[in-house]
XYZ file of C-alpha atoms in Angstrom:
704
model
C -30.717 0.066 -3.307
C -33.927 -1.624 -3.009
C -35.187 -2.753 -0.236
C -35.261 -6.730 -0.156
C -36.803 -9.646 1.897
C -33.893 -11.494 3.159
C -32.772 -11.097 6.493
C -28.966 -9.878 7.981
C -27.804 -12.539 9.924
C -27.627 -11.524 13.112
C -24.148 -13.030 15.279
C -24.573 -14.900 18.517
C -23.495 -12.964 21.219
C -21.224 -14.225 23.743
C -19.986 -11.805 26.731
C -16.222 -11.980 27.288
C -14.944 -9.793 30.190
C -11.401 -7.251 28.955
C -9.789 -5.362 31.745
C -7.409 -2.461 31.621
C -6.084 0.302 33.985
C -9.044 -0.690 36.058
C -11.709 -0.120 32.971
C -13.592 -2.984 31.602
C -15.161 -3.732 28.567
C -17.526 -6.063 27.039
C -16.911 -7.924 23.676
C -19.873 -9.462 22.887
C -18.099 -10.983 19.690
C -14.964 -11.954 20.957
C -15.710 -15.393 19.776
C -15.036 -14.208 16.011
C -11.305 -14.438 16.945
C -9.484 -17.889 15.243
C -5.995 -18.394 15.353
C -3.754 -19.089 12.109
C -4.231 -23.018 12.873
C -7.799 -22.991 12.615
C -8.056 -20.837 10.048
C -6.158 -23.629 7.360
C -7.169 -26.708 8.960
C -9.089 -29.017 7.175
C -11.005 -29.993 10.282
C -12.580 -27.920 11.505
C -13.692 -27.935 15.585
C -16.676 -26.041 16.766
C -15.937 -22.482 17.469
C -14.515 -22.230 13.883
C -17.407 -23.629 12.385
C -19.565 -21.585 13.817
C -16.873 -18.696 12.666
C -16.981 -20.107 9.198
C -20.971 -20.296 9.310
C -21.571 -16.325 10.038
C -19.030 -15.076 7.800
C -21.073 -16.744 4.792
C -24.505 -16.236 5.762
C -22.956 -12.788 5.712
C -21.776 -12.988 2.140
C -24.891 -15.046 1.698
C -27.272 -11.953 2.421
C -24.712 -9.724 0.421
C -25.607 -11.870 -2.948
C -29.547 -11.349 -2.152
C -29.619 -7.789 -1.109
C -27.239 -7.223 -4.060
C -28.840 -10.050 -6.589
C -30.868 -7.061 -8.500
C -28.139 -5.063 -9.525
C -26.032 -8.231 -10.710
C -26.442 -7.776 -14.479
C -25.778 -4.075 -13.723
C -22.192 -5.062 -12.242
C -21.487 -7.432 -14.942
C -22.088 -4.662 -17.497
C -19.134 -2.843 -15.201
C -16.842 -5.574 -15.196
C -16.853 -5.657 -19.069
C -16.798 -1.528 -19.327
C -13.691 -1.917 -17.327
C -11.783 -4.417 -18.635
C -12.859 -2.863 -22.064
C -10.892 0.251 -21.263
C -7.729 -2.494 -20.377
C -5.325 -3.167 -23.112
C -5.187 -7.165 -22.120
C -2.120 -7.956 -24.463
C 0.034 -4.790 -22.833
C 3.562 -4.817 -21.470
C 6.082 -3.169 -19.553
C 8.559 -0.550 -20.960
C 12.242 -3.253 -21.258
C 14.793 -1.553 -18.345
C 18.600 -2.908 -18.678
C 20.072 -4.142 -16.023
C 23.299 -6.182 -16.059
C 23.030 -6.741 -19.646
C 19.375 -8.175 -20.504
C 16.527 -6.121 -20.652
C 13.791 -7.575 -18.310
C 10.033 -7.293 -19.644
C 6.708 -7.847 -17.444
C 3.584 -8.703 -20.390
C -0.103 -9.657 -20.104
C -1.798 -12.124 -22.746
C -5.079 -11.483 -24.077
C -7.361 -12.993 -21.271
C -5.070 -14.545 -18.719
C -5.116 -13.078 -15.368
C -1.149 -12.817 -14.389
C 1.880 -11.595 -15.972
C 4.674 -13.533 -17.745
C 8.180 -12.397 -16.885
C 10.487 -12.636 -19.715
C 14.086 -10.871 -20.922
C 16.195 -10.327 -24.206
C 19.964 -10.814 -23.811
C 21.932 -7.404 -24.815
C 19.130 -5.984 -26.958
C 15.209 -5.353 -28.014
C 16.095 -8.092 -31.045
C 17.143 -11.354 -29.443
C 15.141 -14.162 -28.260
C 12.700 -13.476 -25.677
C 13.817 -16.061 -22.472
C 10.361 -16.725 -20.561
C 11.768 -16.614 -17.001
C 8.011 -17.606 -15.133
C 4.933 -17.369 -16.950
C 2.328 -17.010 -13.815
C -0.492 -17.915 -14.955
C 1.104 -21.400 -15.740
C 2.242 -21.507 -11.864
C -0.970 -20.193 -10.583
C -3.722 -22.661 -12.153
C -4.030 -24.538 -9.274
C -4.745 -22.417 -6.913
C -7.584 -19.790 -5.486
C -4.824 -17.574 -4.655
C -1.073 -17.287 -5.923
C 1.018 -14.005 -5.414
C 4.390 -14.379 -7.187
C 7.006 -12.028 -5.927
C 10.844 -10.626 -5.338
C 12.433 -12.014 -8.436
C 16.319 -11.930 -8.349
C 19.012 -12.991 -10.378
C 22.158 -13.739 -10.005
C 25.402 -11.564 -10.996
C 25.985 -14.071 -13.528
C 22.736 -13.980 -14.897
C 22.035 -18.020 -14.728
C 20.131 -18.267 -11.714
C 16.497 -16.418 -10.114
C 15.656 -16.827 -6.588
C 11.565 -16.193 -6.709
C 8.668 -15.852 -3.923
C 5.279 -17.578 -4.538
C 2.934 -16.750 -1.919
C -0.651 -19.048 -1.953
C -2.470 -18.346 1.001
C -2.350 -14.471 1.086
C -0.456 -13.830 3.786
C 2.126 -12.314 2.766
C 4.392 -15.410 4.258
C 6.589 -16.177 1.520
C 8.356 -19.789 0.057
C 11.580 -19.095 -1.583
C 12.955 -20.756 -4.409
C 15.520 -21.234 -7.080
C 15.568 -21.163 -10.820
C 18.138 -22.422 -13.178
C 17.229 -19.863 -16.059
C 19.592 -22.019 -18.880
C 18.337 -24.655 -18.099
C 14.729 -24.526 -16.307
C 14.961 -27.284 -13.280
C 13.641 -25.800 -10.419
C 16.755 -26.464 -7.503
C 15.558 -28.254 -4.655
C 16.638 -25.326 -2.456
C 13.146 -23.854 -0.748
C 12.586 -21.229 2.440
C 9.415 -21.603 4.389
C 7.961 -18.013 5.872
C 10.536 -15.727 4.226
C 9.270 -11.814 3.445
C 9.553 -12.679 0.061
C 12.935 -10.607 -1.112
C 16.505 -11.736 -1.394
C 19.821 -10.172 -2.346
C 22.408 -12.620 -3.616
C 26.321 -12.071 -3.029
C 28.888 -11.871 -5.854
C 29.884 -15.376 -5.295
C 26.302 -16.487 -7.837
C 25.972 -19.193 -4.781
C 25.143 -17.483 -1.468
C 22.067 -14.863 -1.095
C 20.960 -13.712 1.698
C 17.144 -13.265 2.864
C 14.358 -12.496 5.781
C 12.185 -14.622 8.139
C 9.295 -13.580 9.623
C 8.166 -14.592 12.923
C 5.770 -17.631 12.336
C 3.197 -15.994 15.708
C 3.303 -12.023 14.778
C 4.901 -11.932 11.680
C 7.235 -9.285 12.134
C 10.309 -9.952 9.825
C 12.826 -10.418 12.263
C 16.004 -12.617 11.456
C 18.249 -12.449 8.916
C 19.754 -16.037 7.400
C 22.402 -16.565 5.060
C 21.428 -19.934 2.319
C 24.170 -20.885 -0.057
C 22.976 -23.444 -3.012
C 22.679 -27.281 -2.220
C 22.371 -27.029 1.033
C 19.121 -27.264 3.425
C 17.716 -24.267 4.997
C 18.119 -26.071 8.294
C 22.170 -25.168 7.787
C 21.348 -21.271 6.895
C 23.415 -19.073 9.369
C 21.469 -16.705 11.338
C 23.250 -13.320 10.076
C 21.161 -11.002 12.110
C 18.135 -11.108 14.824
C 16.443 -8.471 15.475
C 15.552 -9.004 18.841
C 13.452 -5.722 19.573
C 10.172 -6.108 19.106
C 9.150 -2.718 18.481
C 11.904 -3.340 15.213
C 12.077 -5.161 12.202
C 14.294 -5.971 10.104
C 15.604 -6.413 6.214
C 18.263 -7.183 3.667
C 19.119 -5.146 0.395
C 22.281 -4.700 -1.749
C 23.753 -1.585 -2.437
C 23.101 0.111 -6.294
C 26.968 -0.170 -6.624
C 26.979 -4.211 -5.815
C 29.737 -3.539 -3.299
C 28.101 -4.339 -0.584
C 25.385 -6.139 1.292
C 22.983 -4.026 3.803
C 21.062 -5.243 6.740
C 18.432 -2.865 8.012
C 16.593 -2.321 10.900
C 13.925 0.271 11.191
C 10.907 1.259 13.279
C 8.433 4.142 12.930
C 11.085 6.288 14.651
C 14.505 4.827 14.227
C 16.460 2.846 11.697
C 20.236 1.065 12.038
C 22.060 -0.517 9.422
C 25.267 -2.452 8.774
C 26.859 -4.012 6.035
C 29.346 -6.650 4.865
C 30.976 -6.836 1.525
C 29.479 -8.047 -1.092
C 32.861 -10.019 -2.260
C 32.940 -11.670 1.068
C 29.449 -12.928 1.905
C 30.794 -15.373 5.807
C 32.607 -11.569 6.846
C 30.732 -10.075 10.124
C 28.289 -7.277 9.761
C 29.926 -3.666 10.391
C 27.766 -1.614 12.319
C 26.713 2.394 10.706
C 25.338 3.738 13.025
C 23.758 2.546 16.073
C 20.342 3.606 16.576
C 18.765 6.228 18.263
C 15.830 6.851 19.029
C 13.984 10.203 16.753
C 17.178 9.110 14.459
C 16.239 7.727 10.883
C 18.560 6.821 8.065
C 18.274 5.350 4.584
C 22.336 3.907 2.765
C 22.938 4.421 -0.319
C 27.048 3.445 -1.567
C 28.275 6.054 -4.421
C 32.194 6.011 -4.586
C 34.272 6.246 -1.314
C 31.392 7.095 0.641
C 27.887 5.828 2.227
C 25.020 8.726 1.103
C 22.593 9.195 4.048
C 19.032 10.446 3.426
C 18.433 11.269 7.621
C 16.375 13.552 9.788
C 19.808 14.435 11.551
C 19.943 17.520 13.478
C 16.053 18.116 13.418
C 16.001 18.540 9.748
C 12.181 17.381 9.891
C 12.044 17.176 5.883
C 15.282 15.215 5.922
C 18.372 15.987 4.168
C 20.868 13.943 2.331
C 24.439 13.569 3.973
C 27.305 11.212 3.256
C 29.800 9.860 4.989
C 33.614 7.841 4.192
C 33.159 4.242 4.535
C 35.762 3.847 6.480
C 34.378 6.136 9.124
C 30.690 5.887 9.161
C 29.614 6.678 12.485
C 26.867 10.235 12.542
C 30.023 12.558 14.025
C 31.170 11.909 10.317
C 28.370 13.207 8.573
C 28.105 15.827 6.498
C 25.370 17.682 4.238
C 25.152 17.139 1.016
C 21.913 18.461 0.406
C 20.687 20.373 3.561
C 17.250 20.740 5.209
C 14.954 22.796 4.264
C 11.043 23.914 6.013
C 8.836 24.305 2.743
C 9.884 20.951 0.895
C 10.097 17.057 2.203
C 12.912 15.394 0.332
C 11.407 12.237 -0.271
C 14.065 9.903 -2.058
C 17.555 10.117 -4.189
C 19.139 8.329 -6.963
C 23.164 8.119 -7.693
C 24.285 8.073 -11.330
C 27.955 7.911 -12.047
C 27.460 12.241 -13.350
C 23.935 13.498 -11.437
C 22.790 12.905 -8.287
C 18.815 12.673 -8.430
C 16.098 14.350 -6.090
C 12.758 13.378 -5.252
C 11.243 16.590 -3.500
C 7.112 17.414 -2.644
C 6.795 21.267 -2.032
C 3.057 22.647 -1.239
C 2.323 18.859 -1.873
C 3.498 18.633 -5.485
C 5.709 16.334 -6.501
C 9.242 17.558 -8.251
C 12.226 15.380 -9.824
C 15.334 17.983 -8.926
C 18.666 17.204 -11.258
C 22.465 18.155 -10.196
C 25.578 16.848 -11.708
C 28.057 16.313 -9.428
C 30.345 18.732 -10.595
C 27.405 21.390 -10.018
C 27.621 22.291 -13.141
C 23.864 22.170 -13.745
C 20.816 22.399 -11.272
C 17.521 22.212 -12.237
C 13.796 21.390 -12.492
C 11.571 19.065 -14.569
C 9.127 21.010 -15.723
C 5.740 19.681 -15.488
C 2.708 22.198 -15.985
C -1.048 20.613 -14.134
C -2.103 21.659 -11.466
C -2.104 18.868 -9.875
C 0.211 15.705 -10.515
C 1.687 11.772 -9.946
C 5.460 11.525 -10.770
C 7.925 9.376 -9.411
C 10.935 7.702 -10.309
C 11.784 4.411 -11.298
C 14.758 2.108 -9.856
C 16.909 3.332 -12.826
C 19.187 -0.108 -11.959
C 21.704 1.097 -14.298
C 24.632 3.423 -12.686
C 26.507 4.653 -15.712
C 23.739 6.580 -17.441
C 22.874 9.896 -18.639
C 19.296 8.421 -18.753
C 16.652 8.865 -16.132
C 13.429 7.189 -16.510
C 10.517 8.521 -14.612
C 6.595 7.919 -14.609
C 3.517 10.510 -15.105
C 0.194 11.059 -14.698
C -2.661 13.141 -13.123
C -6.125 12.408 -12.820
C -7.131 13.493 -16.202
C -4.069 12.433 -18.023
C -3.107 8.726 -18.334
C 0.310 7.364 -17.067
C 2.848 8.030 -19.020
C 7.247 6.109 -19.186
C 9.964 9.038 -19.978
C 13.137 8.272 -20.460
C 14.724 11.789 -20.356
C 18.766 12.857 -21.093
C 20.304 14.482 -17.954
C 23.335 16.104 -20.959
C 20.511 17.386 -23.824
C 17.450 17.388 -21.592
C 15.321 15.959 -23.940
C 12.951 13.445 -23.649
C 11.072 10.399 -25.208
C 8.039 8.879 -23.981
C 8.737 5.252 -24.054
C 4.788 4.445 -23.325
C 1.687 5.876 -22.854
C -0.893 4.100 -21.224
C -3.855 3.513 -23.532
C -6.890 3.716 -22.773
C -9.446 1.195 -25.309
C -13.073 1.415 -25.940
C -12.562 3.940 -27.898
C -14.811 6.759 -25.537
C -11.273 8.248 -23.334
C -10.510 11.879 -23.777
C -8.545 13.396 -21.625
C -9.625 17.148 -22.359
C -13.437 15.707 -21.233
C -12.648 15.856 -18.005
C -11.179 18.896 -15.709
C -9.200 18.456 -12.561
C -8.688 21.025 -9.718
C -7.134 21.369 -6.393
C -9.099 23.111 -3.820
C -8.067 24.026 0.046
C -10.547 23.411 2.998
C -10.138 24.686 6.276
C -9.815 22.934 9.066
C -11.510 23.553 12.586
C -8.040 24.622 14.189
C -7.376 26.775 11.080
C -4.425 24.934 8.616
C -5.293 24.130 5.158
C -6.044 20.803 3.859
C -6.082 20.176 -0.292
C -8.814 18.522 -2.081
C -7.670 17.177 -5.486
C -10.552 16.883 -7.816
C -11.816 14.972 -11.027
C -15.228 15.231 -13.085
C -16.541 15.126 -16.619
C -16.450 18.353 -17.750
C -20.821 17.935 -18.813
C -21.021 17.155 -14.837
C -23.059 20.004 -12.612
C -21.797 20.680 -9.111
C -24.270 21.046 -6.996
C -26.316 20.075 -3.846
C -27.668 17.044 -5.991
C -24.270 15.626 -7.391
C -23.509 12.438 -5.987
C -19.274 12.791 -4.683
C -17.150 10.153 -4.047
C -14.260 11.343 -1.024
C -11.299 9.096 -0.839
C -8.652 9.048 1.863
C -5.721 6.759 3.832
C -4.343 9.584 6.184
C -1.641 7.192 7.716
C 2.118 5.949 8.404
C 3.328 9.169 6.498
C 2.163 7.120 3.509
C 0.453 10.112 0.624
C -1.325 9.029 -2.184
C -0.735 10.170 -5.595
C -3.018 12.249 -7.747
C -3.152 9.637 -10.455
C -5.167 8.398 -13.342
C -8.058 5.119 -13.253
C -9.155 3.790 -15.921
C -11.988 2.481 -13.998
C -12.945 5.072 -11.987
C -14.320 7.179 -15.535
C -17.028 4.562 -14.525
C -18.493 6.533 -12.133
C -17.045 10.354 -13.271
C -18.879 9.377 -16.701
C -21.932 8.792 -14.924
C -21.540 12.048 -13.361
C -19.943 11.225 -10.505
C -17.231 13.765 -8.808
C -13.811 12.288 -7.024
C -12.301 13.951 -4.135
C -9.242 13.264 -3.158
C -8.852 14.430 0.433
C -4.385 14.795 1.775
C -5.739 15.021 5.403
C -3.227 14.854 8.426
C -1.636 12.034 8.576
C 0.256 11.625 5.422
C 3.336 13.751 3.998
C 2.021 15.847 1.798
C 2.453 18.821 3.218
C 5.789 17.616 4.512
C 6.972 15.461 7.377
C 4.788 17.503 10.310
C 2.178 16.990 8.329
C 2.366 13.173 9.198
C 3.581 13.943 12.746
C -0.046 16.201 13.543
C -1.800 13.136 12.260
C -0.449 10.632 14.435
C -0.148 9.118 17.789
C -2.116 12.358 20.554
C -3.139 13.630 17.306
C -4.690 10.393 15.291
C -8.225 12.499 15.942
C -6.641 14.975 13.027
C -6.889 12.700 10.649
C -10.511 11.999 11.198
C -11.739 15.750 11.414
C -9.333 16.607 8.881
C -11.744 14.590 6.465
C -14.821 15.694 7.756
C -13.772 19.012 7.745
C -13.153 18.428 3.902
C -16.637 16.931 4.034
C -18.448 19.809 5.349
C -16.446 22.084 2.447
C -17.442 20.533 -0.192
C -21.230 20.668 1.299
C -20.731 24.045 2.171
C -19.739 24.739 -1.655
C -21.959 23.627 -3.513
C -20.008 20.332 -4.908
C -22.646 18.154 -3.408
C -24.895 18.022 -0.483
C -25.885 14.752 2.882
C -28.088 13.295 0.416
C -25.315 12.407 -2.215
C -21.294 12.734 -0.179
C -20.206 8.986 0.046
C -16.848 8.183 1.241
C -14.076 5.284 0.644
C -11.312 4.463 2.290
C -8.667 0.838 3.291
C -7.035 -0.737 5.949
C -5.848 1.940 8.407
C -8.095 4.034 5.555
C -10.935 1.496 6.874
C -10.085 2.947 10.341
C -10.827 6.505 9.031
C -13.738 5.330 7.947
C -14.849 3.702 10.591
C -14.867 6.666 12.740
C -16.318 9.541 10.718
C -19.156 6.825 10.602
C -19.497 7.275 14.143
C -18.415 11.615 14.406
C -20.640 12.721 12.392
C -23.568 10.030 10.136
C -24.629 12.041 9.050
C -23.042 13.774 6.174
C -22.930 10.259 4.319
C -25.223 8.807 2.323
C -22.258 5.665 1.741
C -19.384 4.329 3.057
C -17.476 1.824 2.008
C -14.580 0.546 4.534
C -12.469 -1.754 2.854
C -10.284 -4.347 5.656
C -10.681 -2.226 7.639
C -8.588 -1.357 10.863
C -11.229 -0.882 13.702
C -11.034 -2.635 16.947
C -8.046 -1.155 17.562
C -7.487 -1.367 21.162
C -7.776 -4.895 21.124
C -5.705 -5.193 18.527
C -3.242 -3.140 20.365
C -3.396 -4.322 23.527
C -2.130 -7.839 22.292
C 1.460 -8.202 21.164
C 0.402 -11.612 20.017
C -1.194 -10.355 16.627
C 1.011 -9.681 13.467
C 2.457 -6.295 13.220
C 1.215 -4.970 16.428
C 4.591 -3.846 18.254
C 5.909 -2.184 15.741
C 3.008 -0.446 15.288
C 3.282 1.635 18.942
C 4.730 4.490 18.003
C 1.884 5.000 15.175
C -0.652 4.521 16.998
C 1.017 4.667 20.936
C 1.148 1.816 22.981
C -2.236 1.046 25.088
C -0.140 -0.252 27.943
C 0.328 3.083 29.008
C -3.007 4.579 30.043
C -2.825 7.657 28.433
C -2.548 5.919 25.337
C -5.285 3.453 26.023
C -8.397 6.272 27.178
C -7.163 8.022 23.780
C -7.046 5.260 21.088
C -9.902 4.221 23.156
C -11.704 7.068 22.323
C -11.967 7.031 18.726
C -11.481 3.730 18.137
C -14.743 2.607 15.870
C -15.409 -0.805 17.493
C -15.569 0.303 21.198
C -17.608 3.885 19.748
C -20.562 2.214 17.846
C -23.488 3.943 19.584
C -27.243 3.447 19.168
C -28.281 5.823 16.431
C -28.162 6.227 12.959
C -25.620 5.028 10.486
C -25.316 5.789 6.943
C -25.614 2.849 4.166
C -22.418 0.848 4.928
C -20.628 -2.032 2.722
C -17.296 -3.433 4.391
C -15.059 -5.536 2.901
C -12.287 -7.910 3.935
C -10.366 -11.170 3.521
C -10.499 -14.737 6.006
C -6.502 -14.283 5.283
C -5.824 -10.735 5.930
C -2.492 -10.880 7.819
C -2.299 -6.343 8.125
C -5.917 -6.374 9.387
C -7.681 -9.466 10.952
C -11.067 -10.414 9.581
C -12.608 -10.107 13.210
C -12.307 -6.943 12.946
C -14.561 -5.848 10.373
C -16.720 -8.659 11.354
C -16.977 -7.918 15.264
C -17.645 -4.482 14.181
C -20.821 -4.908 11.748
C -22.168 -7.510 14.044
C -22.114 -4.636 16.917
C -23.483 -2.660 14.132
C -26.123 -4.471 13.853
C -27.216 -4.955 16.752
C -27.192 -1.342 18.042
C -27.925 1.140 14.475
C -31.771 2.518 14.784
C -31.953 2.882 10.826
C -33.235 0.816 8.046
C -30.388 1.819 5.442
C -27.650 -1.169 4.085
C -25.051 -2.453 6.120
C -23.334 -5.591 4.304
C -20.346 -7.513 5.292
C -18.438 -9.523 2.090
C -15.490 -11.460 3.306
C -13.462 -13.316 0.731
C -12.346 -16.117 2.271
C -9.531 -17.321 -0.677
C -7.770 -13.955 0.074
C -6.293 -11.259 2.186
C -5.464 -7.382 2.656
C -4.647 -6.584 -0.849
C -8.211 -8.891 -2.389
C -7.834 -11.204 -5.442
C -4.266 -11.256 -6.998
C -5.720 -11.655 -10.278
C -5.828 -8.737 -12.806
C -9.234 -9.370 -13.849
C -10.514 -10.888 -10.195
C -9.410 -7.343 -8.879
C -11.824 -5.678 -11.562
C -14.857 -7.661 -10.322
C -13.819 -6.317 -6.939
C -14.015 -2.620 -8.148
C -17.009 -3.488 -10.013
C -19.397 -4.873 -6.877
C -18.009 -1.509 -5.056
C -19.160 1.056 -7.370
C -22.423 -0.894 -8.111
C -22.668 0.082 -4.101
C -22.715 3.622 -4.981
C -24.269 3.751 -8.492
C -27.364 1.425 -6.947
C -27.410 4.180 -3.943
C -27.732 7.435 -6.556
C -29.948 5.324 -8.270
C -27.703 5.172 -11.292
C -27.952 2.017 -12.698
C -29.472 1.287 -16.080
C -33.306 0.049 -16.026
C -33.322 -2.283 -18.058
C -30.381 -4.059 -16.580
C -32.691 -4.353 -13.401
C -33.487 -8.066 -11.754
C -36.945 -7.812 -10.847
């Protein structure tokens, strides 16, 4: 990017002394932290005004530095938008006698939810037009759509702040009337009992945002009279409520990082008492489905690190009654399962690749769906119908657009219901190359890297390469297709997805080896992948870029401190970078439930370890790469002040003349903009950052 006359903001320093275990940290930017009340009030106190002014100064600096790229950024946005079928709709799925459809209209930001009774030729009934609902809001999210068993009512959830604190309301789908019932501060989900008048929902703690209580609501009664069904008092656990696919049971679950617990009640008798399935035990995890006279459990019981499937009679549910259905395998992670009347469907992962296994209950058949690409992503849909021989799944790869496929488990025929259209007339699958390579980490472990690039791109030290990863919570980023990514690939970039430890790409142990006191493996894996790509002539330090968000933003902060010389540019999106201060403060949303992911710094061993990699604490007086940091003012997952403080400290200490920019969306939270086109504009800004550093902006589009 070009130099600019704009001067970077210098944040005010107000030292705050933070002491723990005899260790004193001086935080010069602790003052940037505002409470929710301060953020949401219209009358701003002195500190609130000071914080907002600083964020606005950073936004103004970003706009000034990038002003010359605005024409190109707009072209990039239109290019990305031009690949999308704007008047698109989902493949209809059938549930309880109705086909449900999600559609978009040309030029509209938000979806329309509709349904048709019994067959697809029936009259379409629009349930929710989110464009109408969102028109008066800068941010709007509709979620939690839940139809009553008699198909007449819908519970729906709305969030207009982007803190994932949803209001629940009920709409009569026959009359269009929205009931006066309104419930605040929920997770957005709900579950109907079978009487069509009672539903269950989960409320959040207003301060920590932990989902802590399950309530029962009866239509027509004030929410103040709702009955508390369950209170999860352990601050390291959260709770939820769901319904079995059989519609027979309401299940109330509690979960932490390493332990789960489920209770259940009869969905036909919503006022009945909860029954315990299996009391919680540390390091015992299980999830529940119901079929016939049994509960089926995906569990790690008996040291089943990669999980196995067990079952137990509904009237004898404790663990001594559990028996194996699918035993544990050392080389295969059992990720999920779906139950049908005649079939059991398993979602597995072996050597990093998804597999779908289909087994008849009568044991006459047991086979895998065939997939032939070197790397790909497949996922089984919800499939709400129980009595069916059709399983719906999605398939895509880094070069293959997403398809929705119906597979007949009886005759093994398949029907592609929809393949993602890439408009614009330029995309051809055969123009792109995808492959998987394996880097050797410093401790000898092999780390997979999925690569995709245009066939005309020469691989050498001058090739720009964007390396992406996440690496936490056991979440595995799929090797999927992206229409927006084409804007990089068509301009000569290679995209590399590093499957580092902290994910479950190579099974549960891959996750365990990248958390708690093994967390640094996540960072060194990413760095060792970077070195592999450089050493094998895919790119060089001058053309290597890195990107990650949330916990992946922590990864970006760590690699920037550990090996800044490897990267020409880094984007850290909503980054979790002030790890020690956040994890030591249990009043911050979601902290206590994270102790088994990062460690509890109230224990000195974990305090010392976390501090040794926490990006904010490890900023040093040295040169850093070009960096763009993004955040949302209303972020509930990673509070905005973490990236804001981090940027301020980097500005204070860095010794280089490279770019450092902070972009704050003052209307959004962790997920960014809510409208589909607004989200594309954010992606265009990010890609412009990388392309400008590579001097790949069309000269005629540069503002002088």
